[in-house]
mmCIF file of C-alpha atoms in Angstrom:
data_model
loop_
_atom_site.group_PDB
_atom_site.id
_atom_site.type_symbol
_atom_site.label_atom_id
_atom_site.label_comp_id
_atom_site.label_asym_id
_atom_site.label_seq_id
_atom_site.Cartn_x
_atom_site.Cartn_y
_atom_site.Cartn_z
ATOM 1 C CA MET A 228 13.656 10.097 -5.811
ATOM 2 C CA ASN A 229 16.099 9.725 -8.162
ATOM 3 C CA GLU A 230 16.436 10.889 -11.878
ATOM 4 C CA ASP A 231 14.841 7.549 -13.279
ATOM 5 C CA ASN A 232 12.205 7.437 -10.978
ATOM 6 C CA ASN A 233 10.933 11.132 -11.646
ATOM 7 C CA GLN A 234 11.080 10.121 -15.627
ATOM 8 C CA ALA A 235 9.010 7.131 -15.482
ATOM 9 C CA ASP A 236 6.185 9.214 -13.444
ATOM 10 C CA THR A 237 6.356 12.073 -16.446
ATOM 11 C CA CYS A 238 6.979 9.881 -19.405
ATOM 12 C CA CYS A 239 5.447 6.804 -21.258
ATOM 13 C CA ALA A 240 7.528 4.265 -20.180
ATOM 14 C CA PHE A 241 7.546 2.637 -24.065
ATOM 15 C CA CYS A 242 6.882 5.696 -26.117
ATOM 16 C CA GLY A 243 8.829 8.419 -23.782
ATOM 17 C CA ILE A 244 5.789 11.007 -24.385
ATOM 18 C CA ALA A 245 6.008 13.370 -21.594
ATOM 19 C CA GLU A 246 2.691 13.880 -19.261
ATOM 20 C CA VAL A 247 1.023 17.454 -20.569
ATOM 21 C CA ASP A 248 -2.109 19.116 -20.214
ATOM 22 C CA ASP A 249 -4.167 17.142 -22.903
ATOM 23 C CA ILE A 250 -1.770 13.928 -22.500
ATOM 24 C CA LYS A 251 -2.785 11.980 -19.062
ATOM 25 C CA LEU A 252 -0.436 9.177 -17.553
ATOM 26 C CA LYS A 253 -1.920 5.735 -16.239
ATOM 27 C CA GLU A 254 0.128 3.668 -14.026
ATOM 28 C CA CYS A 255 0.428 -0.323 -14.825
ATOM 29 C CA THR A 256 -2.307 -2.115 -13.863
ATOM 30 C CA ASP A 257 -0.396 -4.453 -11.962
ATOM 31 C CA CYS A 258 2.044 -2.143 -9.990
ATOM 32 C CA ASP A 259 3.951 1.428 -9.671
ATOM 33 C CA LEU A 260 7.198 1.392 -11.361
ATOM 34 C CA VAL A 261 5.815 2.339 -14.650
ATOM 35 C CA ARG A 262 3.004 4.922 -16.643
ATOM 36 C CA TYR A 263 1.860 4.601 -19.698
ATOM 37 C CA CYS A 264 0.082 7.148 -22.102
ATOM 38 C CA SER A 265 -2.746 4.542 -23.939
ATOM 39 C CA ASP A 266 -3.747 0.962 -23.878
ATOM 40 C CA ALA A 267 -1.743 0.573 -27.101
ATOM 41 C CA CYS A 268 2.102 1.662 -25.321
ATOM 42 C CA GLN A 269 1.409 -0.604 -22.215
ATOM 43 C CA GLN A 270 0.741 -3.923 -24.524
ATOM 44 C CA GLU A 271 3.511 -3.201 -26.664
ATOM 45 C CA HIS A 272 5.835 -2.487 -23.811
ATOM 46 C CA SER A 273 4.317 -5.737 -21.574
ATOM 47 C CA PRO A 274 7.363 -8.374 -22.273
ATOM 48 C CA GLN A 275 9.957 -5.759 -21.446
ATOM 49 C CA HIS A 276 7.954 -5.039 -18.559
ATOM 50 C CA GLU A 277 6.336 -8.312 -17.979
ATOM 51 C CA ALA A 278 9.613 -9.301 -15.040
ATOM 52 C CA MET A 279 10.097 -6.104 -13.197
ATOM 53 C CA CYS A 280 6.294 -6.295 -12.449
ATOM 54 C CA ILE A 281 5.788 -9.678 -11.362
ATOM 55 C CA GLU A 282 8.894 -9.039 -9.024
ATOM 56 C CA ARG A 283 7.141 -5.589 -7.841
ATOM 57 C CA VAL A 284 3.970 -6.754 -7.293
ATOM 58 C CA ALA A 285 5.160 -9.703 -5.298
ATOM 59 C CA GLU A 286 7.241 -6.603 -3.016
ATOM 60 C CA LEU A 287 3.841 -5.243 -2.499
ATOM 61 C CA ARG A 288 2.080 -7.683 -1.363
ATOM 62 C CA ASP A 289 4.713 -8.424 1.058
ATOM 63 C CA GLU A 290 4.560 -4.798 2.041
ATOM 64 C CA ILE A 291 0.580 -5.665 3.191
ATOM 65 C CA LEU A 292 0.451 -8.909 3.916
ATOM 66 C CA PHE A 293 3.707 -8.467 7.002
ATOM 67 C CA LYS A 294 2.049 -4.768 7.973
ATOM 68 C CA GLN A 295 1.184 -5.208 11.978
ATOM 69 C CA PRO A 296 -2.389 -5.025 11.984
ATOM 70 C CA GLU A 297 -3.553 -2.899 14.534
ATOM 71 C CA SER A 298 -6.074 -5.573 16.606
ATOM 72 C CA SER A 299 -7.013 -8.893 15.681
ATOM 73 C CA ASN A 300 -9.970 -9.942 13.341
ATOM 74 C CA LEU A 301 -11.789 -10.955 16.657
ATOM 75 C CA GLY A 302 -11.784 -6.663 17.133
ATOM 76 C CA ASP A 303 -13.236 -5.358 20.677
ATOM 77 C CA CYS A 304 -16.082 -6.102 22.374
ATOM 78 C CA PRO A 305 -18.716 -3.458 21.201
ATOM 79 C CA ILE A 306 -19.956 -2.895 24.856
ATOM 80 C CA CYS A 307 -16.792 -2.448 27.185
ATOM 81 C CA CYS A 308 -14.332 -1.744 24.235
ATOM 82 C CA LEU A 309 -11.906 -4.227 25.245
ATOM 83 C CA PRO A 310 -9.965 -6.509 23.000
ATOM 84 C CA LEU A 311 -11.992 -9.459 22.524
ATOM 85 C CA PRO A 312 -9.742 -12.745 23.761
ATOM 86 C CA LEU A 313 -8.265 -15.908 20.799
ATOM 87 C CA ASP A 314 -10.242 -18.191 23.061
ATOM 88 C CA LYS A 315 -13.790 -17.927 21.216
ATOM 89 C CA GLN A 316 -14.787 -19.635 24.981
ATOM 90 C CA LYS A 317 -14.955 -16.549 26.357
ATOM 91 C CA SER A 318 -16.819 -14.770 23.979
ATOM 92 C CA ASN A 319 -20.455 -15.253 22.570
ATOM 93 C CA ILE A 320 -21.929 -13.842 19.299
ATOM 94 C CA MET A 321 -25.235 -12.907 19.694
ATOM 95 C CA MET A 322 -27.690 -14.195 16.773
ATOM 96 C CA CYS A 323 -30.513 -11.091 16.832
ATOM 97 C CA CYS A 324 -27.558 -8.453 15.868
ATOM 98 C CA SER A 325 -24.073 -10.854 15.132
ATOM 99 C CA LYS A 326 -22.420 -8.788 17.386
ATOM 100 C CA VAL A 327 -19.525 -10.723 19.571
ATOM 101 C CA ILE A 328 -19.971 -10.211 23.323
ATOM 102 C CA CYS A 329 -17.088 -11.113 26.024
ATOM 103 C CA ASP A 330 -18.025 -13.350 28.723
ATOM 104 C CA GLY A 331 -17.736 -10.408 31.182
ATOM 105 C CA CYS A 332 -20.507 -8.132 29.492
ATOM 106 C CA ASP A 333 -22.788 -11.075 28.839
ATOM 107 C CA HIS A 334 -22.341 -12.274 32.225
ATOM 108 C CA ALA A 335 -22.987 -9.031 34.228
ATOM 109 C CA ASN A 336 -26.037 -8.616 32.341
ATOM 110 C CA ARG A 337 -27.480 -11.874 32.737
ATOM 111 C CA MET A 338 -26.577 -11.302 36.694
ATOM 112 C CA ARG A 339 -28.508 -7.675 36.311
ATOM 113 C CA GLU A 340 -31.274 -9.631 35.149
ATOM 114 C CA ILE A 341 -31.246 -12.167 37.530
ATOM 115 C CA ARG A 342 -31.049 -9.849 40.705
ATOM 116 C CA GLY A 343 -34.116 -7.356 39.090
ATOM 117 C CA LYS A 344 -36.056 -10.533 37.899
ATOM 118 C CA LEU A 345 -36.078 -9.145 34.281
ATOM 119 C CA LYS A 346 -36.765 -10.845 30.658
ATOM 120 C CA PHE A 347 -33.379 -12.007 29.506
ATOM 121 C CA LYS A 348 -32.312 -9.458 26.518
ATOM 122 C CA CYS A 349 -29.332 -9.075 24.438
ATOM 123 C CA PRO A 350 -26.408 -6.764 26.117
ATOM 124 C CA PHE A 351 -26.103 -5.010 22.644
ATOM 125 C CA CYS A 352 -29.223 -4.232 20.907
ATOM 126 C CA ARG A 353 -31.738 -5.106 23.838
ATOM 127 C CA GLN A 354 -33.806 -7.936 21.922
ATOM 128 C CA PRO A 355 -35.357 -10.296 23.915
ATOM 129 C CA LEU A 356 -33.362 -13.419 23.773
ATOM 130 C CA GLN A 357 -35.215 -16.639 21.561
ATOM 131 C CA ALA A 358 -35.148 -19.689 21.839
ATOM 132 C CA ASN A 359 -32.427 -21.959 20.882
ATOM 133 C CA ASP A 360 -34.981 -22.996 18.199
ATOM 134 C CA LYS A 361 -35.367 -19.613 16.575
ATOM 135 C CA ALA A 362 -31.687 -18.915 16.442
ATOM 136 C CA ASP A 363 -31.766 -20.319 12.602
ATOM 137 C CA GLU A 364 -34.599 -18.218 12.040
ATOM 138 C CA MET A 365 -32.452 -14.694 13.437
ATOM 139 C CA THR A 366 -29.384 -15.913 11.225
ATOM 140 C CA MET A 367 -31.511 -16.117 8.120
ATOM 141 C CA LYS A 368 -32.865 -12.970 8.728
ATOM 142 C CA ARG A 369 -29.584 -11.144 9.325
ATOM 143 C CA ILE A 370 -27.962 -13.344 6.093
ATOM 144 C CA GLU A 371 -30.977 -11.610 4.295
ATOM 145 C CA ALA A 372 -29.797 -8.094 5.675
ATOM 146 C CA ASN A 373 -26.920 -8.908 4.082
ATOM 147 C CA ASP A 374 -24.989 -9.614 7.400
ATOM 148 C CA PRO A 375 -21.244 -10.981 6.484
ATOM 149 C CA ALA A 376 -21.284 -12.148 10.128
ATOM 150 C CA ALA A 377 -24.284 -14.228 9.730
ATOM 151 C CA MET A 378 -23.442 -15.503 6.443
ATOM 152 C CA ASN A 379 -19.872 -16.815 8.345
ATOM 153 C CA GLN A 380 -22.024 -18.315 10.965
ATOM 154 C CA LYS A 381 -24.368 -20.259 8.734
ATOM 155 C CA GLY A 382 -21.515 -21.324 6.245
ATOM 156 C CA ALA A 383 -19.651 -22.820 9.888
ATOM 157 C CA GLN A 384 -23.249 -24.466 10.644
ATOM 158 C CA GLN A 385 -23.675 -26.382 7.208
ATOM 159 C CA TYR A 386 -20.089 -27.397 7.294
ATOM 160 C CA ASN A 387 -20.193 -28.857 10.522
ATOM 161 C CA LYS A 388 -23.476 -30.700 9.595
ATOM 162 C CA GLY A 389 -21.504 -31.969 6.087
ATOM 163 C CA ASP A 390 -23.142 -29.794 3.905
ATOM 164 C CA TYR A 391 -19.701 -28.226 2.246
ATOM 165 C CA SER A 392 -21.649 -27.066 -1.137
ATOM 166 C CA SER A 393 -24.101 -24.707 1.151
ATOM 167 C CA ALA A 394 -20.840 -23.846 3.372
ATOM 168 C CA PHE A 395 -18.971 -22.753 0.586
ATOM 169 C CA GLY A 396 -21.454 -20.731 -0.883
ATOM 170 C CA TYR A 397 -22.340 -18.588 2.455
ATOM 171 C CA LEU A 398 -18.933 -18.504 2.845
ATOM 172 C CA THR A 399 -17.757 -17.043 0.093
ATOM 173 C CA ARG A 400 -20.878 -14.495 0.068
ATOM 174 C CA ALA A 401 -19.049 -13.387 3.632
ATOM 175 C CA THR A 402 -15.547 -13.030 1.952
ATOM 176 C CA GLY A 403 -16.903 -10.873 -0.663
ATOM 177 C CA LEU A 404 -18.400 -8.799 1.985
ATOM 178 C CA GLY A 405 -15.058 -8.614 3.730
ATOM 179 C CA ASN A 406 -15.404 -11.272 7.225
ATOM 180 C CA VAL A 407 -12.062 -12.180 7.788
ATOM 181 C CA GLU A 408 -13.187 -15.326 9.335
ATOM 182 C CA ALA A 409 -14.965 -16.691 6.393
ATOM 183 C CA HIS A 410 -11.313 -16.833 4.174
ATOM 184 C CA TYR A 411 -9.884 -18.375 7.202
ATOM 185 C CA GLY A 412 -12.913 -21.172 6.613
ATOM 186 C CA LEU A 413 -12.127 -21.144 2.713
ATOM 187 C CA ALA A 414 -8.682 -22.077 3.323
ATOM 188 C CA GLY A 415 -9.181 -24.744 5.365
ATOM 189 C CA MET A 416 -11.820 -26.198 3.052
ATOM 190 C CA TYR A 417 -9.336 -26.319 0.020
ATOM 191 C CA LEU A 418 -7.197 -27.841 2.811
ATOM 192 C CA ASP A 419 -8.456 -30.418 3.339
ATOM 193 C CA GLY A 420 -10.649 -30.959 -0.110
ATOM 194 C CA GLN A 421 -14.219 -30.626 1.411
ATOM 195 C CA GLY A 422 -16.774 -29.736 -0.917
ATOM 196 C CA VAL A 423 -14.189 -28.407 -3.342
ATOM 197 C CA GLU A 424 -10.806 -29.610 -5.156
ATOM 198 C CA LYS A 425 -7.517 -29.072 -3.068
ATOM 199 C CA ASP A 426 -6.136 -26.161 -4.438
ATOM 200 C CA GLU A 427 -2.838 -24.706 -2.807
ATOM 201 C CA LYS A 428 -2.880 -22.006 -4.129
ATOM 202 C CA LYS A 429 -6.331 -20.809 -3.347
ATOM 203 C CA GLU A 430 -5.782 -22.387 0.667
ATOM 204 C CA ILE A 431 -2.868 -20.105 0.781
ATOM 205 C CA HIS A 432 -4.316 -17.136 -1.245
ATOM 206 C CA HIS A 433 -7.310 -17.188 1.806
ATOM 207 C CA PHE A 434 -4.786 -17.814 4.618
ATOM 208 C CA GLU A 435 -3.094 -14.714 3.420
ATOM 209 C CA GLU A 436 -6.490 -12.704 3.364
ATOM 210 C CA ALA A 437 -7.598 -13.858 6.761
ATOM 211 C CA ALA A 438 -3.542 -12.857 8.416
ATOM 212 C CA ILE A 439 -3.790 -9.527 6.430
ATOM 213 C CA GLY A 440 -7.370 -8.760 8.306
ATOM 214 C CA GLY A 441 -5.433 -9.853 11.741
ATOM 215 C CA HIS A 442 -6.292 -13.725 12.090
ATOM 216 C CA PRO A 443 -3.562 -14.883 14.230
ATOM 217 C CA THR A 444 -4.187 -18.820 13.282
ATOM 218 C CA ALA A 445 -4.303 -17.915 9.838
ATOM 219 C CA ARG A 446 -0.852 -16.380 10.255
ATOM 220 C CA CYS A 447 0.471 -19.045 12.543
ATOM 221 C CA ASN A 448 -0.636 -21.486 9.664
ATOM 222 C CA LEU A 449 1.294 -19.541 6.873
ATOM 223 C CA GLY A 450 4.266 -19.127 9.182
ATOM 224 C CA VAL A 451 4.395 -23.062 9.286
ATOM 225 C CA HIS A 452 3.577 -23.516 5.620
ATOM 226 C CA GLU A 453 6.720 -20.921 5.131
ATOM 227 C CA TRP A 454 9.232 -23.152 7.204
ATOM 228 C CA ASN A 455 8.284 -26.319 5.557
ATOM 229 C CA ASN A 456 9.451 -24.792 2.334
ATOM 230 C CA ASP A 457 12.547 -23.357 3.888
ATOM 231 C CA ASN A 458 11.561 -19.896 4.373
ATOM 232 C CA GLU A 459 12.358 -19.472 8.325
ATOM 233 C CA GLU A 460 12.959 -15.547 7.958
ATOM 234 C CA ARG A 461 9.050 -15.168 6.224
ATOM 235 C CA ALA A 462 8.135 -18.012 8.784
ATOM 236 C CA VAL A 463 9.260 -16.156 11.849
ATOM 237 C CA LYS A 464 7.798 -12.929 10.631
ATOM 238 C CA HIS A 465 4.499 -14.107 10.518
ATOM 239 C CA TRP A 466 4.609 -15.753 14.056
ATOM 240 C CA ILE A 467 6.155 -12.515 15.212
ATOM 241 C CA ILE A 468 2.915 -10.899 14.105
ATOM 242 C CA ALA A 469 0.744 -13.667 15.490
ATOM 243 C CA ALA A 470 2.051 -13.375 18.942
ATOM 244 C CA LYS A 471 1.629 -9.522 19.230
ATOM 245 C CA HIS A 472 -1.968 -10.204 19.180
ATOM 246 C CA GLY A 473 -1.936 -13.066 22.008
ATOM 247 C CA SER A 474 -1.202 -15.973 19.914
ATOM 248 C CA ASP A 475 0.112 -18.549 22.585
ATOM 249 C CA GLU A 476 0.729 -21.250 19.414
ATOM 250 C CA SER A 477 2.935 -18.667 17.620
ATOM 251 C CA ILE A 478 4.932 -18.739 20.944
ATOM 252 C CA LYS A 479 5.464 -22.480 20.890
ATOM 253 C CA LEU A 480 7.087 -22.350 17.376
ATOM 254 C CA LEU A 481 9.227 -18.916 17.715
ATOM 255 C CA MET A 482 10.640 -20.840 20.810
ATOM 256 C CA ALA A 483 11.115 -23.853 18.838
ATOM 257 C CA ALA A 484 13.122 -21.137 16.087
ATOM 258 C CA TYR A 485 15.027 -19.919 18.659
ATOM 259 C CA ARG A 486 16.335 -22.821 19.806
ATOM 260 C CA SER A 487 17.045 -23.639 16.415
ATOM 261 C CA GLY A 488 18.861 -20.002 16.419
ATOM 262 C CA ARG A 489 16.250 -18.632 13.440
ATOM 263 C CA ILE A 490 15.209 -15.407 15.902
ATOM 264 C CA SER A 491 17.716 -13.870 18.582
ATOM 265 C CA LYS A 492 17.271 -13.385 22.141
ATOM 266 C CA GLU A 493 16.795 -9.964 21.968
ATOM 267 C CA ASP A 494 13.730 -10.018 19.290
ATOM 268 C CA LEU A 495 12.388 -12.826 20.977
ATOM 269 C CA ALA A 496 12.124 -10.923 24.087
ATOM 270 C CA ALA A 497 10.584 -8.244 22.694
ATOM 271 C CA THR A 498 7.676 -10.677 21.233
ATOM 272 C CA LEU A 499 7.290 -11.915 24.667
ATOM 273 C CA ARG A 500 7.112 -8.990 26.082
ATOM 274 C CA ALA A 501 4.329 -7.769 23.171
ATOM 275 C CA HIS A 502 2.228 -10.951 23.674
ATOM 276 C CA GLN A 503 2.066 -10.243 27.740
ATOM 277 C CA ALA A 504 0.985 -6.593 26.934
ATOM 278 C CA ALA A 505 -1.397 -8.293 24.191
ATOM 279 C CA VAL A 506 -3.016 -10.617 26.654
ATOM 280 C CA ASP A 507 -3.352 -8.389 29.265
ATOM 281 C CA ALA A 508 -5.432 -6.205 27.508
ATOM 282 C CA THR A 509 -8.116 -8.462 27.340
ATOM 283 C CA LYS A 510 -8.606 -8.635 30.915
ATOM 284 C CA SER A 511 -11.285 -7.095 33.304
ATOM 285 C CA PRO A 512 -12.903 -7.529 36.589
ATOM 286 C CA GLN A 513 -16.232 -8.557 35.111
ATOM 287 C CA ARG A 514 -14.245 -10.937 32.492
ATOM 288 C CA GLU A 515 -12.457 -12.522 35.295
ATOM 289 C CA ALA A 516 -16.081 -12.350 37.503
ATOM 290 C CA ALA A 517 -16.992 -14.456 34.525
ATOM 291 C CA GLU A 518 -14.470 -16.676 34.552
ATOM 292 C CA GLU A 519 -14.948 -17.723 38.194
ATOM 293 C CA TYR A 520 -18.533 -18.283 37.907
ATOM 294 C CA ARG A 521 -18.042 -20.639 34.906
ATOM 295 C CA ARG A 522 -14.993 -22.451 37.065
ATOM 296 C CA LYS A 523 -17.733 -22.491 40.552
ATOM 297 C CA TRP A 524 -20.663 -24.302 38.036
ATOM 298 C CA SER A 525 -18.489 -26.147 36.031
ATOM 299 C CA SER A 526 -17.154 -28.097 38.937
ATOM 300 C CA VAL A 527 -20.485 -28.894 40.802
ATOM 301 C CA GLU A 528 -21.413 -32.508 40.122
ATOM 302 C CA PRO A 529 -25.193 -33.409 39.298
ATOM 303 C CA LYS A 530 -27.424 -34.921 42.003
#
């Protein structure tokens, strides 16, 4: 750390008073560049500091935005502890407990119950499975328990019914409790102007929050937005991060970027390897058995 930074850490940026036993300095409320001994000093220094502060805030935001999340927003199946596939057709959300279970564990549990002539139960919480007409009742119980996944699920249901006002309310509540998928849903509403006025700033904010939480599709959309605004380097960064979570769409976009010379052969090759590793991590014998069972029965024609 250089001398200027040392001084910024130990002295008020406006009046220059040093931090001693009875004087405590606090950082600027937005950035980490300067410290002040009082609110009055911060207010007086604001015109001089504003431009530098705005630039630093953007840098700090980018540090968070372009950090590779440890996993996708879907996380791991709570039973087999393997990463959930990005294809949501290969997993199920249980209405009783809001847990997302991979097809492999769901299929293995169902086959065990059929062979043992047992009652069908949730693979995770072991509650008896209810008829479809009870699903909404269970979802509302989870919402009453402040379950953000249930709020997001209900928001999506209301959206599909065309009740955008109700959908917006549930999704907003879910984002307040940290649900990444709900951020993605709100971004879509602001993009299309459904239930709310179109607002690009809010759209991008929610896409960014979803991307920070590990949502590959939100990350891809941000990349497309940056590309269309001639920010090719930022776009490629987004697509590389999404690809490392197993996003096929991001690979297509990166291949197009490679053909236009926006990503090197070495970086593309490394990303392709990381993408394949992410896809392979979602595979298991149980999931393959479930896929085979689905293919078998989908090919059977009704008599």
